[in-house]
Amino acid sequence: MSNAEKNLISVEDLVVEYHSGGETIHAVNGVSFSLEKGKTIGLVGETGAGKTSIAKAILRILPDHATQAVRGKINFKGQELLSIPEKEMCALRGKSISMIFQDPMTALNPVKPVVEQIAEGLRRHQNMSKAQSIQGAIKMLETVGISEDRAYEYPHQFSGGMKQRVVIAIALACNPELLIADEPTTALDVTIQAQVMDLMKNLQKELGTALILITHDLGVVAEVCDYVAVVYAGQVVEYGSREEVFDHPSHPYTVGLFGALPDLSKNVHRLSPVEGLPPDPSNLPEGCSFAPRCPRALEGCRKAPVGMSKIGDTHIVRCLLDGKEDSHGTVRD
Amino acid sequence: MALLEIEHLKKYFPSPRGTVHAVDDITFSINKGETMGLVGESGCGKSTLGRTIIHLLESTDGVIRFEGKDVTHLKKDGLKKLREDMQIIFQDPYSSLNPRLTLRDTVMEPLKLSGRYTDAQVQAETDRLMDLVGLEKRFRESYPHELDGGRRQRVGIARAIALNPKFVVCDEPVSALDVSIQAQILNLLMDLQEEYDLTYLFVTHDLSVVRHISTNICVMYLGQMVETAPTQELFDHPMHPYTKALLSAIPTVDIHNRTERILLKGEINSPINPKPGCRFAKRCLYATERCHEPVELQEVAPGHFCSCPRAKELSL
């Protein structure tokens, strides 16, 4: 089987630009990745790196009035998502591709009982009758650990963790092939985060769903992802299997992210943060966008955009140093 | 010497459905120059405790002693003087700065109000503070909305340390920031502590941050302290089932040595009119009959206190 057939979704050279006050904001600048059925990829990066724009571009839910351009290719099971009619896209959303949003407090309709909000999708996509859809919704609630007697309650009657379970139930109700989860546990406490991650992992195993997990938390990535894409200033700067990226972080930015984490198993007195701030997306540097903050930038880094180089089986990095030095500063050959 | 001691401190709030026991009988002390880390999940009362200690909220019962003096019921002038010594850095640098003041004016305000300085000194001192927290000159006349979270938090810190306080409550100061910025701010807080011998109460839900910065740690659950110990001791030998579960839930970046997760069932219960006994019992894997009788902190190792009645026999 060729790669193209094996992949459930492949994103190629995705570009998203917004316009605001006469300026063009370059949110996503040529992102490519692909994902097989049942696998998980983690998109890691800081606020403003363009992670959420990538997700919204896939679902085509970017705000029209602010979006200047969306270019590139998004192939989902042979369909070109960026060019199919809106009607066909509607049929995919919530059915084949669904999304879990970051904030469960605002993602739910406050004036509808939760069971109704799950049943909605079932009626829309599975042609169920009202009674059937309610039955299905209650079953879904039970799957995520909410008992039937709370089905007719409203979102405000639930705690944060339970609201996020409802959001997960809505997203998974129609058995989607691809789930995009945008910081699904960021708003939750660690113990509840552990519950929710555990639930998502189990459901994914059961249903064979592919997952794009957007997060800034490397710990969460280590826990659930097969592949990792590190996103900086709208570009993937490092990509590889979880082992490749965690064992041999190769882009200076990835190395910096690891250095900035207080590590539970080591006693480091001072953290080594990445100095400075991400670049202004309306005014990106000419060369590598990380060069202004990079402790190891070379002359060539600032001159022209840097391409991706292959340094391992699936491991690629956007750096002129080609990951020749790993995080310990030792040279690998 | 203990700079701050609190004894049996309580803060209750009335509510239509009963009394909320937000902080219920907390006792600890913090030595000068040290950091007490206060951890727990949202709603466990850790921020309320921090705010009660520095008198942003009035305590319901108990004693707060600062430098050996009882300051629990200070009013007016006495309180004003105390506030110079006790400061707070808030969680959200977006909402804790006045949007209509430039950053310079924000940092200048406490200096002016103190009456300690002449006009010229105020200017010089403001610049010194902003240098100290690493806020670049070109941003000093900006308004808060023009800056990123990290720089705003630097302003929050400059304002808090403006009058050389002895004690600072850091209420989730890095929770709203990205990891790389978070590390910059944590380094800054530790540098300031070393230089000015500051004492911190560091409130956070992030256990890796608290381990990094604290001398001692106090774990709260539903308004009560369930365990307290020196940092290393707490991470090496957690005795309370809740602490154990909390530590196991932290996602770590080590992909080769995964530790076993303890998944807690259910959620935190309500702090309204809680029943006597261990408040964690409902979710605890080891709860027995006697956990529903009143529990007390016991010293399980030197400096290590735990409220679990079964701590010793369980030896988790």
XYZ file of C-alpha atoms in Angstrom, chain A residues 8-325:
318
model
C -6.153 9.052 6.609
C -5.277 12.688 6.288
C -2.351 14.497 4.762
C -1.765 18.208 4.994
C 0.593 19.757 2.480
C 2.064 23.239 2.509
C -0.835 24.688 4.429
C -0.812 28.466 4.626
C -3.245 30.560 6.651
C -3.140 34.331 6.569
C -5.352 36.776 8.427
C -5.758 40.422 7.738
C -6.060 42.948 10.481
C -5.747 46.716 10.338
C -3.999 46.736 6.961
C -1.454 44.122 8.036
C -1.169 40.519 6.979
C -0.753 38.092 9.842
C 1.149 34.991 8.730
C -0.344 32.494 11.146
C 0.502 29.254 9.326
C 3.416 29.192 6.884
C 3.645 25.968 4.920
C 2.777 23.196 7.334
C 2.865 19.584 6.117
C 2.142 16.388 8.009
C 0.163 13.223 7.559
C -1.508 10.759 9.856
C -2.497 7.110 9.544
C -5.713 5.592 10.785
C -5.844 5.053 14.549
C -2.599 6.963 15.223
C -1.992 10.100 17.252
C 0.052 13.124 16.347
C 0.824 15.885 18.834
C 1.159 19.458 17.600
C 3.256 21.190 20.259
C 4.057 24.850 20.488
C 3.496 28.051 22.400
C 0.586 30.460 22.316
C 0.318 32.064 18.894
C 2.373 29.422 17.092
C -0.557 28.722 14.760
C -1.656 25.360 16.155
C -5.323 26.225 16.431
C -5.330 27.866 12.992
C -4.135 24.549 11.521
C -7.004 22.716 13.217
C -9.591 25.232 12.132
C -8.294 25.204 8.558
C -8.775 21.423 8.410
C -12.385 21.790 9.532
C -12.823 24.960 7.480
C -14.191 26.902 10.403
C -11.856 29.897 10.237
C -13.711 33.198 10.564
C -14.469 34.430 7.024
C -14.213 38.119 7.758
C -10.663 37.908 9.098
C -9.209 35.228 6.855
C -7.268 36.510 3.907
C -6.021 33.292 2.433
C -5.961 29.576 3.072
C -3.677 27.786 0.620
C -2.221 24.320 0.300
C -3.722 20.863 0.227
C -5.634 18.943 2.843
C -6.380 15.452 1.651
C -8.819 13.466 3.752
C -9.516 9.964 2.401
C -9.027 11.134 -1.181
C -11.156 14.239 -0.814
C -9.550 17.652 -1.159
C -11.034 19.458 1.832
C -10.061 22.952 0.771
C -11.936 22.729 -2.505
C -15.061 20.626 -1.871
C -18.389 22.483 -1.665
C -19.510 23.702 1.747
C -22.410 21.253 1.697
C -20.066 18.262 1.498
C -17.898 19.766 4.206
C -20.988 20.018 6.437
C -21.584 16.331 5.954
C -18.044 15.576 7.149
C -17.976 17.875 10.168
C -19.077 16.106 13.294
C -19.421 12.858 11.398
C -16.019 11.934 9.961
C -13.979 14.705 11.524
C -14.826 16.277 14.843
C -13.159 18.631 17.216
C -12.821 19.084 20.965
C -12.297 22.702 21.887
C -10.032 23.972 24.614
C -12.517 25.546 26.910
C -15.396 23.275 27.921
C -17.002 26.227 29.699
C -17.712 28.032 26.439
C -18.001 25.136 23.981
C -21.400 24.020 25.241
C -24.800 25.602 24.670
C -25.857 26.960 28.077
C -29.603 26.735 27.450
C -29.853 23.147 26.271
C -29.689 19.986 28.379
C -26.466 18.104 27.625
C -28.238 15.032 26.268
C -29.884 17.189 23.590
C -26.508 18.560 22.515
C -25.194 15.060 21.883
C -28.404 13.851 20.209
C -28.288 16.739 17.733
C -25.316 15.263 15.877
C -26.801 11.790 15.839
C -29.993 13.060 14.199
C -28.084 15.177 11.720
C -25.618 12.519 10.599
C -27.097 9.122 11.411
C -30.726 9.777 10.396
C -31.931 8.746 13.801
C -35.393 9.504 15.122
C -35.716 11.758 18.154
C -36.176 8.817 20.532
C -33.284 6.864 19.018
C -30.950 9.824 19.170
C -31.752 10.404 22.845
C -31.076 6.734 23.551
C -27.792 6.978 21.659
C -26.835 10.156 23.506
C -27.489 8.562 26.889
C -25.324 5.605 25.898
C -22.580 7.992 24.875
C -22.817 9.806 28.220
C -22.414 6.491 29.994
C -19.346 5.734 27.893
C -17.702 8.891 29.186
C -18.766 8.120 32.749
C -21.818 10.306 33.263
C -24.887 8.503 34.554
C -28.299 8.696 32.913
C -29.908 10.635 35.753
C -27.744 13.649 34.946
C -28.510 13.585 31.219
C -31.140 16.301 31.344
C -29.050 18.722 33.367
C -27.609 21.917 31.909
C -23.889 22.637 31.445
C -23.723 25.008 34.432
C -24.695 22.151 36.720
C -21.523 20.244 35.797
C -17.946 20.701 36.967
C -15.161 21.503 34.486
C -14.043 17.894 34.152
C -17.577 16.686 33.530
C -18.230 19.408 30.958
C -15.136 18.276 29.100
C -16.523 14.711 29.189
C -19.731 16.000 27.616
C -17.703 17.764 24.926
C -15.844 14.503 24.265
C -19.151 12.630 24.090
C -20.432 15.097 21.482
C -17.236 14.786 19.449
C -17.228 10.999 19.492
C -20.988 10.385 19.176
C -20.886 9.736 15.418
C -17.773 7.612 15.593
C -15.503 9.970 13.651
C -12.416 8.716 11.855
C -10.459 11.789 12.812
C -10.645 13.686 16.070
C -8.950 17.033 16.551
C -8.473 17.888 20.215
C -7.368 21.460 20.902
C -5.790 21.623 24.371
C -8.458 19.265 25.735
C -7.081 19.159 29.272
C -5.451 22.557 29.690
C -8.354 23.975 31.685
C -8.470 20.977 34.021
C -6.695 19.948 37.224
C -4.014 17.254 36.996
C -6.105 14.518 38.574
C -9.037 15.291 36.268
C -6.620 15.656 33.343
C -5.402 12.129 34.058
C -9.010 10.876 34.009
C -9.826 12.643 30.738
C -6.623 11.531 28.961
C -7.254 7.987 30.099
C -10.809 8.159 28.754
C -9.661 9.547 25.413
C -6.991 6.879 25.040
C -9.453 4.076 25.757
C -12.111 5.413 23.401
C -9.510 5.886 20.695
C -8.386 2.275 21.065
C -11.969 1.040 21.023
C -13.123 3.087 18.028
C -9.884 3.254 16.020
C -10.038 7.033 15.768
C -7.024 8.980 14.544
C -6.192 11.902 16.803
C -4.562 15.267 16.233
C -3.722 16.509 19.702
C -2.890 20.177 20.048
C -1.094 21.045 23.243
C 1.685 23.055 24.806
C 2.321 20.356 27.387
C 5.191 18.034 26.469
C 4.158 15.740 29.312
C 0.780 15.104 27.710
C 2.491 14.432 24.368
C 4.845 11.921 25.975
C 1.825 10.176 27.368
C -0.338 9.654 24.294
C 1.283 10.544 20.980
C 2.856 8.318 18.322
C 4.249 11.278 16.399
C 5.221 14.789 17.398
C 5.314 17.966 15.333
C 6.871 20.980 17.043
C 5.301 24.156 15.694
C 7.042 27.524 15.859
C 5.842 30.730 14.186
C 3.471 28.834 11.898
C 5.982 26.240 10.748
C 6.810 22.706 11.746
C 10.406 22.990 12.964
C 10.804 19.379 14.015
C 8.857 16.240 13.274
C 9.385 12.623 14.193
C 8.166 9.656 16.159
C 7.754 10.225 19.868
C 10.990 8.342 20.591
C 12.966 10.284 18.001
C 11.883 13.678 19.264
C 12.018 12.925 23.004
C 15.292 10.991 22.899
C 17.057 13.267 20.427
C 15.432 16.697 20.406
C 17.326 18.329 17.562
C 15.956 21.755 16.761
C 17.342 24.374 19.156
C 13.747 25.434 19.890
C 12.719 21.899 20.876
C 15.840 21.653 23.040
C 14.837 24.969 24.597
C 11.325 23.749 25.358
C 12.717 20.761 27.223
C 15.206 22.949 29.089
C 12.446 25.279 30.255
C 10.518 22.514 32.002
C 11.020 22.086 35.718
C 11.889 18.392 35.802
C 10.483 16.286 38.604
C 13.286 13.785 38.507
C 16.208 16.204 38.501
C 17.312 18.929 40.832
C 18.217 21.871 38.693
C 18.546 25.155 40.471
C 18.072 27.402 37.465
C 15.889 26.634 34.505
C 17.244 27.422 31.077
C 14.435 29.260 29.326
C 14.422 30.169 25.658
C 15.365 33.827 25.870
C 13.228 36.418 24.112
C 9.805 36.052 22.569
C 8.304 34.511 19.417
C 8.432 36.807 16.367
C 5.591 39.106 15.393
C 3.533 37.093 12.863
C 2.847 40.209 10.819
C 6.557 40.800 10.404
C 8.429 37.506 10.250
C 12.204 37.423 9.893
C 13.608 36.688 6.470
C 15.549 33.578 7.378
C 14.764 30.994 10.041
C 12.051 32.455 12.263
C 13.776 31.119 15.365
C 17.163 32.627 14.495
C 16.697 35.835 16.568
C 16.282 33.720 19.739
C 18.569 30.885 18.771
C 21.739 30.476 20.847
C 23.458 28.692 17.959
C 22.321 30.721 14.951
C 24.800 30.914 12.066
C 25.215 33.622 9.506
C 23.259 31.605 6.941
C 20.275 31.174 9.292
C 19.303 34.818 8.980
C 19.649 35.071 5.210
C 17.190 32.704 3.595
C 14.356 30.452 4.717
C 15.572 27.114 6.032
C 14.248 23.864 4.589
C 13.603 20.534 6.260
C 16.390 17.953 6.466
C 15.984 14.284 7.224
C 18.015 13.090 10.196
C 16.324 9.808 11.115
C 13.748 7.277 9.943
C 10.858 9.669 10.218
C 12.775 12.404 11.991
C 13.039 15.706 10.117
C 14.208 19.084 11.339
C 14.137 22.616 9.953
C 17.631 23.674 10.924
C 20.904 24.275 9.128
C 22.700 22.398 11.877
C 20.716 19.280 10.899
C 20.559 18.314 14.553
C 24.278 17.579 14.491
C 24.497 18.339 18.146
